[in-house]
Short mmCIF file of C-alpha atoms in Angstrom, two decimals:
data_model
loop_
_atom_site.label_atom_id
_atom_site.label_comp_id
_atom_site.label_asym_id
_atom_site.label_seq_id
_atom_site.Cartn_x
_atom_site.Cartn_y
_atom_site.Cartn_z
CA UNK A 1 11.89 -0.07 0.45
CA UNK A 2 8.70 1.02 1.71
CA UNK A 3 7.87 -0.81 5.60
CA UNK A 4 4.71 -1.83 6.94
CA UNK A 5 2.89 0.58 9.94
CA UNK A 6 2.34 -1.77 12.75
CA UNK A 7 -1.03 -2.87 13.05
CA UNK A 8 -0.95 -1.38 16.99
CA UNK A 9 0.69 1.95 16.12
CA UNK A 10 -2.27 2.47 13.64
CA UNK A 11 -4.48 1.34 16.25
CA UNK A 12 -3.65 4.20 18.46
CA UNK A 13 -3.04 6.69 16.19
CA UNK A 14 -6.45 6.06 14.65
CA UNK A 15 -8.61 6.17 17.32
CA UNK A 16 -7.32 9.80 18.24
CA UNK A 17 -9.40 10.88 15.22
CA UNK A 18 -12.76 12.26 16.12
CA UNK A 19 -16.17 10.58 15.01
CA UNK A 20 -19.14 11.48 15.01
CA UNK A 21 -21.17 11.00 17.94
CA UNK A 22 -18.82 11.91 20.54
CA UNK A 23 -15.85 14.13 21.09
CA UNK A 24 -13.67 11.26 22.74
CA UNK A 25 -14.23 8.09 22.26
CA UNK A 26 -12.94 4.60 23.07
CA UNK A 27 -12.29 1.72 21.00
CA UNK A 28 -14.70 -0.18 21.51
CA UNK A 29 -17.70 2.33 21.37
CA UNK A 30 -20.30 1.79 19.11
CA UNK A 31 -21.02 4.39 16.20
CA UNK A 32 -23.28 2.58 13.97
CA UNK A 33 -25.33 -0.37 13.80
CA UNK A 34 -26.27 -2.47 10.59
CA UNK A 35 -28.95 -4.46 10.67
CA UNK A 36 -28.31 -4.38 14.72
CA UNK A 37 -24.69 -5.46 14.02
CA UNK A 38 -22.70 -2.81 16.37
CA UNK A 39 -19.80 -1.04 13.94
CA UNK A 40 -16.90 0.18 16.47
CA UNK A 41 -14.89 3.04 16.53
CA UNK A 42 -12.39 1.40 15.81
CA UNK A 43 -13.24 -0.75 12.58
CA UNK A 44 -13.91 3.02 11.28
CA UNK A 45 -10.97 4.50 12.62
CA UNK A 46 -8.27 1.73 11.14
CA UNK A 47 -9.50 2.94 7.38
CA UNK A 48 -8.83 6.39 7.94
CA UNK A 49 -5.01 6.19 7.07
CA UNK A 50 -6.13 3.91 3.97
CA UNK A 51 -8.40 6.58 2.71
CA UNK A 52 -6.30 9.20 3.33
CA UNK A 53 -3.99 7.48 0.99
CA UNK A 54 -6.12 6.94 -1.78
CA UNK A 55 -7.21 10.59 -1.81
CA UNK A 56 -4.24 11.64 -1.63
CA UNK A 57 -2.88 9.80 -4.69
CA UNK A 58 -5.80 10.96 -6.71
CA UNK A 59 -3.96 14.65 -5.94
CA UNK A 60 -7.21 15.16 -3.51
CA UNK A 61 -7.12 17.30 -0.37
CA UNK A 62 -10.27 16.51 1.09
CA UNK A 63 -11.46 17.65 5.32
CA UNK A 64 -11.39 15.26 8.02
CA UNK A 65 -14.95 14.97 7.95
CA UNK A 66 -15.08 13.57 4.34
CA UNK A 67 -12.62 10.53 5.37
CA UNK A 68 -14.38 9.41 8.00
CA UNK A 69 -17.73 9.42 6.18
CA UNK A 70 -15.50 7.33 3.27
CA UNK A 71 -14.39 4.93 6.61
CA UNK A 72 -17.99 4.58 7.50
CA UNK A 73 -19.02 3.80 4.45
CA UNK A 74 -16.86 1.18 3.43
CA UNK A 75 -17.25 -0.20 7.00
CA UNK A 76 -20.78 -0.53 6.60
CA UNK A 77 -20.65 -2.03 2.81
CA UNK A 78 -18.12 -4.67 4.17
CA UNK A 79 -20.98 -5.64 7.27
CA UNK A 80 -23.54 -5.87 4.57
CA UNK A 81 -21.56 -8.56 1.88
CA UNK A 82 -20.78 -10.37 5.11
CA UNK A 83 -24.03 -10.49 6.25
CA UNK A 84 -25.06 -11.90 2.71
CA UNK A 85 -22.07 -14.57 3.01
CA UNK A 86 -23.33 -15.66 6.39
CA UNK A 87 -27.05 -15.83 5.06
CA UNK A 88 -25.82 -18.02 2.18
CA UNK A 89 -24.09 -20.27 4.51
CA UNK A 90 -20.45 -19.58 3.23
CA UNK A 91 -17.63 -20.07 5.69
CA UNK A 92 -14.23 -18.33 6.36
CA UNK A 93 -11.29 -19.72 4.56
CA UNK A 94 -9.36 -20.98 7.89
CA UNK A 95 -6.14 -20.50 7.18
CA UNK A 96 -6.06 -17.07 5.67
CA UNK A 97 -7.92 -16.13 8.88
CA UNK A 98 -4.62 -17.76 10.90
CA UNK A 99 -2.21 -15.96 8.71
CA UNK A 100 -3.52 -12.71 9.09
CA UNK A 101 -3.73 -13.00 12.68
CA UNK A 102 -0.04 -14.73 12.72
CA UNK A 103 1.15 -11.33 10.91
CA UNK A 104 -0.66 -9.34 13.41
CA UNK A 105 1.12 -10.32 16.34
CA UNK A 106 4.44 -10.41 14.58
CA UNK A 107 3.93 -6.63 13.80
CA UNK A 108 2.66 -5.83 17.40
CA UNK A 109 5.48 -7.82 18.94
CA UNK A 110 3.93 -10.64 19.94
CA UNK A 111 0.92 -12.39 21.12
CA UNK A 112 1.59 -11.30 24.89
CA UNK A 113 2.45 -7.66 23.54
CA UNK A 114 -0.77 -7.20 21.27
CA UNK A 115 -3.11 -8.91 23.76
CA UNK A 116 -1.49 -5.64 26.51
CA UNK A 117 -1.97 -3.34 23.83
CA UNK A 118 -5.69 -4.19 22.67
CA UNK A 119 -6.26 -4.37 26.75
CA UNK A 120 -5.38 -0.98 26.88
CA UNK A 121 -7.69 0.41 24.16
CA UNK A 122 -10.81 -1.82 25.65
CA UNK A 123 -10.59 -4.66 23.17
CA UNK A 124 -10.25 -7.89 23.20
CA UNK A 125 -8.12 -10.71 20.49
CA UNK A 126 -11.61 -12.60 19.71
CA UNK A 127 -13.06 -8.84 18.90
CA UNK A 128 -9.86 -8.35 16.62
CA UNK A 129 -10.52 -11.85 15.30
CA UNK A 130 -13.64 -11.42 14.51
CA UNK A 131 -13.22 -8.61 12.25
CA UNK A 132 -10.27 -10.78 10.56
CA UNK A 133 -13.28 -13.54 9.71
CA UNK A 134 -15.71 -10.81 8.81
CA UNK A 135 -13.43 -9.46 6.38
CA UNK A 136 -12.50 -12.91 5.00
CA UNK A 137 -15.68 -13.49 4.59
CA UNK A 138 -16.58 -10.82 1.95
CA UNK A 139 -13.33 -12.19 0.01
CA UNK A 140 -14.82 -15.19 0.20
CA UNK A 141 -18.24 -13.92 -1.17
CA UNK A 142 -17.12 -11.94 -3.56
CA UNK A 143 -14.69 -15.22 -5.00
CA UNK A 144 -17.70 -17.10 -4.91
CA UNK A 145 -20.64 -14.68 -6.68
CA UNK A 146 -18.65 -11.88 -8.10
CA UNK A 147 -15.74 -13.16 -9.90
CA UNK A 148 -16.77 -15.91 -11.65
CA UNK A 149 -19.61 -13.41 -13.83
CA UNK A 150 -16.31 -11.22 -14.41
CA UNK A 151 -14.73 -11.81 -18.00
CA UNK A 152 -12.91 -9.53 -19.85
CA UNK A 153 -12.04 -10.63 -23.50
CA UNK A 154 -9.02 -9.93 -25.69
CA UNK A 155 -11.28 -7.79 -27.91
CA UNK A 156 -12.26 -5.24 -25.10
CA UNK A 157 -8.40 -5.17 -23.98
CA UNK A 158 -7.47 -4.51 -27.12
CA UNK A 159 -9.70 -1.60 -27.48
CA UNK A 160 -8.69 0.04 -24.31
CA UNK A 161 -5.52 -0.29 -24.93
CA UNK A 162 -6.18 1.34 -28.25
CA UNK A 163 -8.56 3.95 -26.90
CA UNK A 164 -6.28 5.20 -23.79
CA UNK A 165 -2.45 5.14 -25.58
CA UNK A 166 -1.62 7.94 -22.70
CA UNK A 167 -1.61 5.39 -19.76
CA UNK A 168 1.01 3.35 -21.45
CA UNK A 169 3.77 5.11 -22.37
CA UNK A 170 7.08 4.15 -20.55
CA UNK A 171 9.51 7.23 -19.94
CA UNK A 172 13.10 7.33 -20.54
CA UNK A 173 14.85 5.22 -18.09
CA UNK A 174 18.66 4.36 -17.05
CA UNK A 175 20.26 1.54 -15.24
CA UNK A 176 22.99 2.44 -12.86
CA UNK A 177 25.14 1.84 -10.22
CA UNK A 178 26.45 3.78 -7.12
CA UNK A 179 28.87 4.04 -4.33
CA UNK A 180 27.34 5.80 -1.77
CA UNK A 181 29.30 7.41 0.88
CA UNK A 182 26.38 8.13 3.82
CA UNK A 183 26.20 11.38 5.75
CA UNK A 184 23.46 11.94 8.36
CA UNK A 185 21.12 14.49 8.32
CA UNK A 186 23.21 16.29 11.95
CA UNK A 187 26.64 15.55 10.19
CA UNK A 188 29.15 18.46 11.27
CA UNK A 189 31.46 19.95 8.16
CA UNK A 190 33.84 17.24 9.20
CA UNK A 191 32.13 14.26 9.08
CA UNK A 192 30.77 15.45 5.45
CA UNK A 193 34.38 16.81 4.03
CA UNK A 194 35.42 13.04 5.33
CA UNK A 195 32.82 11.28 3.10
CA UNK A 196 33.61 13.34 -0.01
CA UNK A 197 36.71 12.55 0.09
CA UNK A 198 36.29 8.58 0.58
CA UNK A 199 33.78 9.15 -2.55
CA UNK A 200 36.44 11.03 -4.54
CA UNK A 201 38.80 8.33 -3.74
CA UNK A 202 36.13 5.78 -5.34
CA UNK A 203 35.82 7.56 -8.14
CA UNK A 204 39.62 8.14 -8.70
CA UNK A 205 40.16 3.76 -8.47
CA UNK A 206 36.85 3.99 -10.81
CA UNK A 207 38.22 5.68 -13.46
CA UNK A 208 41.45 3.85 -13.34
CA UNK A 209 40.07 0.72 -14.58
CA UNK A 210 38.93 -1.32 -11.18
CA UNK A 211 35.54 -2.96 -12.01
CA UNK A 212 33.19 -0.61 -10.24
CA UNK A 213 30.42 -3.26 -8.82
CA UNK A 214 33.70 -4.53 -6.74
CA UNK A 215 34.47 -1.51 -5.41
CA UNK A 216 30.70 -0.67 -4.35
CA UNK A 217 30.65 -3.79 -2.63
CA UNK A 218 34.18 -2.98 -1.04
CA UNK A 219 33.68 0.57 0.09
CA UNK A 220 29.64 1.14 -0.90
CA UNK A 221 27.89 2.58 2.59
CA UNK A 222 24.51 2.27 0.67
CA UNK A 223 21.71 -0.82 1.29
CA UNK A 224 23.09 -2.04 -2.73
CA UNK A 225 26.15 -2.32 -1.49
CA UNK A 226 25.85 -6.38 -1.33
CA UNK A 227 24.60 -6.05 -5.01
CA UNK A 228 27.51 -4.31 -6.01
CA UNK A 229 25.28 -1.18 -6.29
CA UNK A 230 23.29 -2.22 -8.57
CA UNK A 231 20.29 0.08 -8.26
CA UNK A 232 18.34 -1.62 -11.93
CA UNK A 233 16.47 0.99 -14.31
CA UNK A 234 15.05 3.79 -13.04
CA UNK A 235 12.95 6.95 -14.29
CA UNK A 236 14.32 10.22 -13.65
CA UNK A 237 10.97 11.31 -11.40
CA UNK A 238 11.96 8.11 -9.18
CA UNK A 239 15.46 9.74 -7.60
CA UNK A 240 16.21 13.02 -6.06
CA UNK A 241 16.74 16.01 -8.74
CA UNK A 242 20.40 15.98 -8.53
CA UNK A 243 21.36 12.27 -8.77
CA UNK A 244 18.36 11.80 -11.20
CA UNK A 245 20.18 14.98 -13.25
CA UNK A 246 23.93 13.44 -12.90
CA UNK A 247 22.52 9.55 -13.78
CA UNK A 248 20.35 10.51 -17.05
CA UNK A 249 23.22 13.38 -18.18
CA UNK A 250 25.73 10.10 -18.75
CA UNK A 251 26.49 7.58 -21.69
CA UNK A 252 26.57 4.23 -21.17
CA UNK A 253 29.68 3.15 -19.44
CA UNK A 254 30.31 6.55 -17.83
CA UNK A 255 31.12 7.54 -14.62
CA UNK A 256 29.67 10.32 -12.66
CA UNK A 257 31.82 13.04 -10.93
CA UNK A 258 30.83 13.36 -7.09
CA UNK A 259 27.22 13.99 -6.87
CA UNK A 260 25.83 15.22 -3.46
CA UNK A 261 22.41 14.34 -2.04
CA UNK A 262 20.33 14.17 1.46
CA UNK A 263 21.66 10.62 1.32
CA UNK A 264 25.44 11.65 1.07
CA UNK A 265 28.23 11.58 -1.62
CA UNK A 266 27.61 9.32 -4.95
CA UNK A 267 29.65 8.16 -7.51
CA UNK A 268 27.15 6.93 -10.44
CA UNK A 269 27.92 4.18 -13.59
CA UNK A 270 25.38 4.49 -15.78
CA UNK A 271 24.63 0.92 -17.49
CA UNK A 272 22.49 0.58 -19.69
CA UNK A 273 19.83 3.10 -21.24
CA UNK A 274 16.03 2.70 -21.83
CA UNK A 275 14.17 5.81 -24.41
CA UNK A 276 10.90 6.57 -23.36
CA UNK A 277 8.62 4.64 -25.50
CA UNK A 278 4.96 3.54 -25.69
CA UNK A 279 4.46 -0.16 -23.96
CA UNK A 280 3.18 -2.43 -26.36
CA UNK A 281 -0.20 -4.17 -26.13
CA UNK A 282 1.58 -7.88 -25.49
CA UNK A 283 3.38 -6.27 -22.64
CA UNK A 284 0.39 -4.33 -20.66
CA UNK A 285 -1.67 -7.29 -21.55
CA UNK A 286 -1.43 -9.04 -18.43
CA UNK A 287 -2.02 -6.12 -15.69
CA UNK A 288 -4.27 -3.88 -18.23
CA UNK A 289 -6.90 -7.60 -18.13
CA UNK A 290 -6.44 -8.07 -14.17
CA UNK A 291 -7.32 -3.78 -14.07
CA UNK A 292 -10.39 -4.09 -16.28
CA UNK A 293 -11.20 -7.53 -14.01
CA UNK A 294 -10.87 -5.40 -11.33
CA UNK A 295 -13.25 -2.26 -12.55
CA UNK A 296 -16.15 -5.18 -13.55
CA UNK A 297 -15.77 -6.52 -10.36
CA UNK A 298 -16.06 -3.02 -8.28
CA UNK A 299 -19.34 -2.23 -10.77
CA UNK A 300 -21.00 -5.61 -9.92
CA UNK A 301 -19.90 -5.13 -6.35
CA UNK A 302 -21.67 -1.73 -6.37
CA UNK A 303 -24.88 -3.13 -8.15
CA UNK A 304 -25.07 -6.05 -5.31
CA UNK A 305 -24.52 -3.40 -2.76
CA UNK A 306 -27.25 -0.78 -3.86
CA UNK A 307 -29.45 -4.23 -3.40
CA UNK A 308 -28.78 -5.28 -0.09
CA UNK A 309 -29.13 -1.40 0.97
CA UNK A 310 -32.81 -1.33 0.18
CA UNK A 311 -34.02 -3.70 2.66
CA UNK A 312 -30.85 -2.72 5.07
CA UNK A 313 -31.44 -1.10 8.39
CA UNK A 314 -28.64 1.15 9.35
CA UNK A 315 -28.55 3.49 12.31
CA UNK A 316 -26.08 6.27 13.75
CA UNK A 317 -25.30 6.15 17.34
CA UNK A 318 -25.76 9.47 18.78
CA UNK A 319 -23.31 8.76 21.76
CA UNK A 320 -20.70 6.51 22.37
CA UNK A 321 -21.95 3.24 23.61
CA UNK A 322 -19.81 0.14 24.94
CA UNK A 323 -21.26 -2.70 23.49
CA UNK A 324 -20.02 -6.20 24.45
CA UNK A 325 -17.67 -7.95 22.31
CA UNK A 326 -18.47 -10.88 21.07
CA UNK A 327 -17.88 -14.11 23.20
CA UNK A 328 -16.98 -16.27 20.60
CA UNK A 329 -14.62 -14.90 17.60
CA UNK A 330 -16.63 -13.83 14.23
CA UNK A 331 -19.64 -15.04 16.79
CA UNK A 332 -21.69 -11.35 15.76
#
């Protein structure tokens, strides 16, 4: 299970990156301006990690330099859809501004712990806030004049669905469970010949009959222990090589011999089994709509944005400036 990066670690970590402008700067330094709204280092600096992400699971490799211009420009779209939101009089949805601030503070520690932190780095809670509205506020814009001209009809589903069959084809998958006897990455020979032998011990009371989600929960070391090691269906690419090899090499009902991993010593049931198939259109129908939603909605996005550009005034600090936060949150 994957956890979430707290929002302070980030923080820091983020505004180590250099921007433009300045070899050091602070948090709370002004880079750009948009229409006179000041964009701070570190509004650019928390995207970084995003974009880095997103490159990197389009298989790109792309220089610093690129990812911070990608920051900056998503900073600076998100100021401008704001800025239409505020001209049209919308207004933040309230509590969706409380619970991202409530989750905030439960990652940094605490609302004592993130108010030391942000003192630290030059910022202030209502300048944190305030980006929380801001950012609301484009959600709410975009609810309010972008998705309701998004529509996306069974007949255009249906022929993506028919015109891309690559995207939907479901590989072979098995449904197992393990008993996992752990072994840390600085266990001596002894520690690890102990382990094998608990696992070979598991497997021996396996194979004679006991019913082998019991036994996982009796002697599993593994986080599905509880669930009697019930790990569901898996694809091969989704487990390391040799577990993946010793889970998809077994009939249904069969029992692995002792399979070692970074993780430890397994002993693997295998299930039930899956073929690879292609996904039918009735069960892609449901994410394949909310993806094409999704595309319409980034295009009209786009087309809004290329419109409020024209008549935008946005300038690049040369140095790093402190600029004021604002005395009331979302009061910029």
């Amino acid at each position: 299970m994957k956890k979430s990066v707290p929002f302070v670690a980030v923080l820091v970590l983020v505004l180590s990156v250099a921007l433009p402008g300045s070899a050091q700067r602070s948090a709370t330094d002004v880079v750009l301006t948009v229409n006179e709204q000041p964009v701070y280092s570190w509004e650019i600096g928390l995207l970084i990690p995003q974009i880095q992400q997103e490159m990197a699971r389009q298989g790109m490799q792309p220089e610093q330099q690129m990812i911070v211009q990608a920051a900056m420009q998503r900073v600076v779209d998100s100021k401008l859809l704001a800025q239409e939101a505020k001209r049209l009089k919308m207004q933040p949805n309230d509590q969706r501004v409380k619970e991202t601030m409530a989750q905030i503070e439960t990652q940094a520690g605490g609302r004592a712990k993130l108010d030391e932190a942000l003192a630290q780095l030059g910022m202030t809670y209502a300048l944190l806030e305030g980006s929380v509205i801001e950012s609301d506020l484009v959600q709410v814009y975009i609810e309010a004049t972008i998705d309701p001209q998004v529509a996306v009809s069974p007949e255009e589903v249906a022929a993506y669905y028919n015109e891309h069959p690559e995207m939907f084809q479901q590989p072979e998958q098995v449904h197992a469970r393990h008993i996992l006897m752990t072994t840390g990455a600085d266990a001596t020979e002894v520690t690890k010949a102990a382990a094998q032998a608990k696992a070979v011990a598991a497997r021996k009371r396996a194979l004679a009959g006991e019913d082998f989600a019991a036994l996982a929960i009796e002697m599993s070391e593994g986080p599905s222990a509880p669930q009697g090691g019930d790990l569901g269906f898996f694809a091969r690419e989704q487990m390391v090589a040799p577990f993946a090899t010793a889970a998809f090499a077994l009939e249904v009902g069969g029992i692995s011999e002792v399979v070692e991993t970074q993780f430890g010593y397994h002993v693997i049931k295998v299930e039930e089994k899956r073929p690879a198939k292609t996904m039918s259109l009735d069960e892609v129908r449901v994410p394949l709509t909310e993806m094409m939603r999704q595309n319409e909605g980034g295009e009209a996005t786009t087309k809004v944005l290329e419109k409020l550009a024209e008549t935008a005034t946005i300038t690049q600090v040369d140095q790093g400036t402190a600029a004021p936060a604002p005395a009331a949150a979302g009061g910029q």
